[in-house]
Amino acid sequence: MEKRIVARHALVKLDALLQLGSRLKNEIRSSLLPREKKNVDVLEKLLARLRLDLVKSHLTIGRDAFSAHALHLDLKLIVETWKFLGETTFGVLESDVKEIDDELRRLSKLYPNILSYPGAAVANINPAWRVFWRANENLGNPSGFRMVNIYPGLATAGVIAPVPGGHPAQDATIRAAGLATFLRQVRIMLQAVDRGTEVERLFAEMMVNDYFSLWELLFSSGILNEHGQSDLCVLDHWRQTGFAGAACLARLEKAANPDFERWRLEVRNRVTAHVDADADIWVADLKNWPMTIDTLINECLRVIESVRECARAEIRSNLFFVPPTYLGPEVIGLSGQEGRRWSEG
């Protein structure tokens, strides 16, 4: 699940790379002498190839539906999209991005007065992360038993949702529970990350996107999906179906964060889900966001806990928000079940 959380954000970055890369390519070309303009042709072809790999593919669906928004998708399409991402995407795209990076380096050496490009940073794993998670108070010894709590999601190998999907109100509730789970997972992963690092900012960007996706899924009806179809928000579904928690959820909508619109306009719309090509570069720095990472975490948890409290009003919604239950080191099972012992095979 952690891989899915991070992979979704990569799609947002690819979309931004295409937008900014094309603009940069045009600015480089316009600054060159007529006889030198052909030197930008290679970069143009590389960007066109990346666009061809991205646009009108499963990647576009993933970018719009899994990352920046929480659109209503056909359940089978969600499964197919994740399979496509896992089987082909990142090997192909890694090669595309590396060649674009190499070409920008070449142009910056040819025309240092026009382009200053230090090159993209190489991804690496901080050894301190593994040490942190091996601590007993965190994940503990990796050779020991694990109890894994899996949300009732889609295409999760070997796991079946606790109730059949298909009812619109419950399907919307399941998507909300999935987003809430993603937000909690990012918060857990943040525990191992040093403050002020690039990794912390990337996790913060993921939280911003999922926070607004969750809020829009809860309270914004009529958002169009890739088929031009719209769906009701969770609140409208609960009202229409007679869920007992609808009034509670309506109160949460009225208790929106006072800086909600500022966060959405200045951060989600200009930095995290989309990149404003005309914005100053410093606006992307976490230090210059209109909220701190701790404020963002607390706001996400406030909304999640409020939704969970509303869901407790009846079994049809409470089922998806039951918190994990620790059953002991020798027991494996799902929350609310007795579980089985490892010795039973």
Coordinates of C-alpha atoms in Angstrom, one line a residue, residues 8 11-13 15-16 54 58-69 272-275:
R8 CA 0.1 8.1 -7.2
L11 CA 1.8 10.8 -11.7
V12 CA 1.2 14.3 -10.5
K13 CA 4.9 15.1 -10.9
D15 CA 2.1 15.9 -15.4
A16 CA 4.0 18.9 -14.0
L54 CA 1.2 9.6 -20.4
H58 CA -4.1 4.6 -17.6
L59 CA -1.6 7.1 -16.2
T60 CA -4.0 10.0 -16.9
I61 CA -6.8 8.1 -15.2
G62 CA -4.5 7.5 -12.2
R63 CA -3.3 11.0 -12.0
D64 CA -6.8 12.5 -12.0
A65 CA -8.7 9.8 -10.0
F66 CA -6.1 8.5 -7.6
S67 CA -4.0 11.6 -6.8
A68 CA -5.5 15.0 -7.3
H69 CA -9.2 14.2 -7.0
T272 CA 0.8 19.9 -5.1
A273 CA -1.9 18.7 -7.4
H274 CA -1.0 21.1 -10.2
V275 CA 2.1 23.3 -10.7

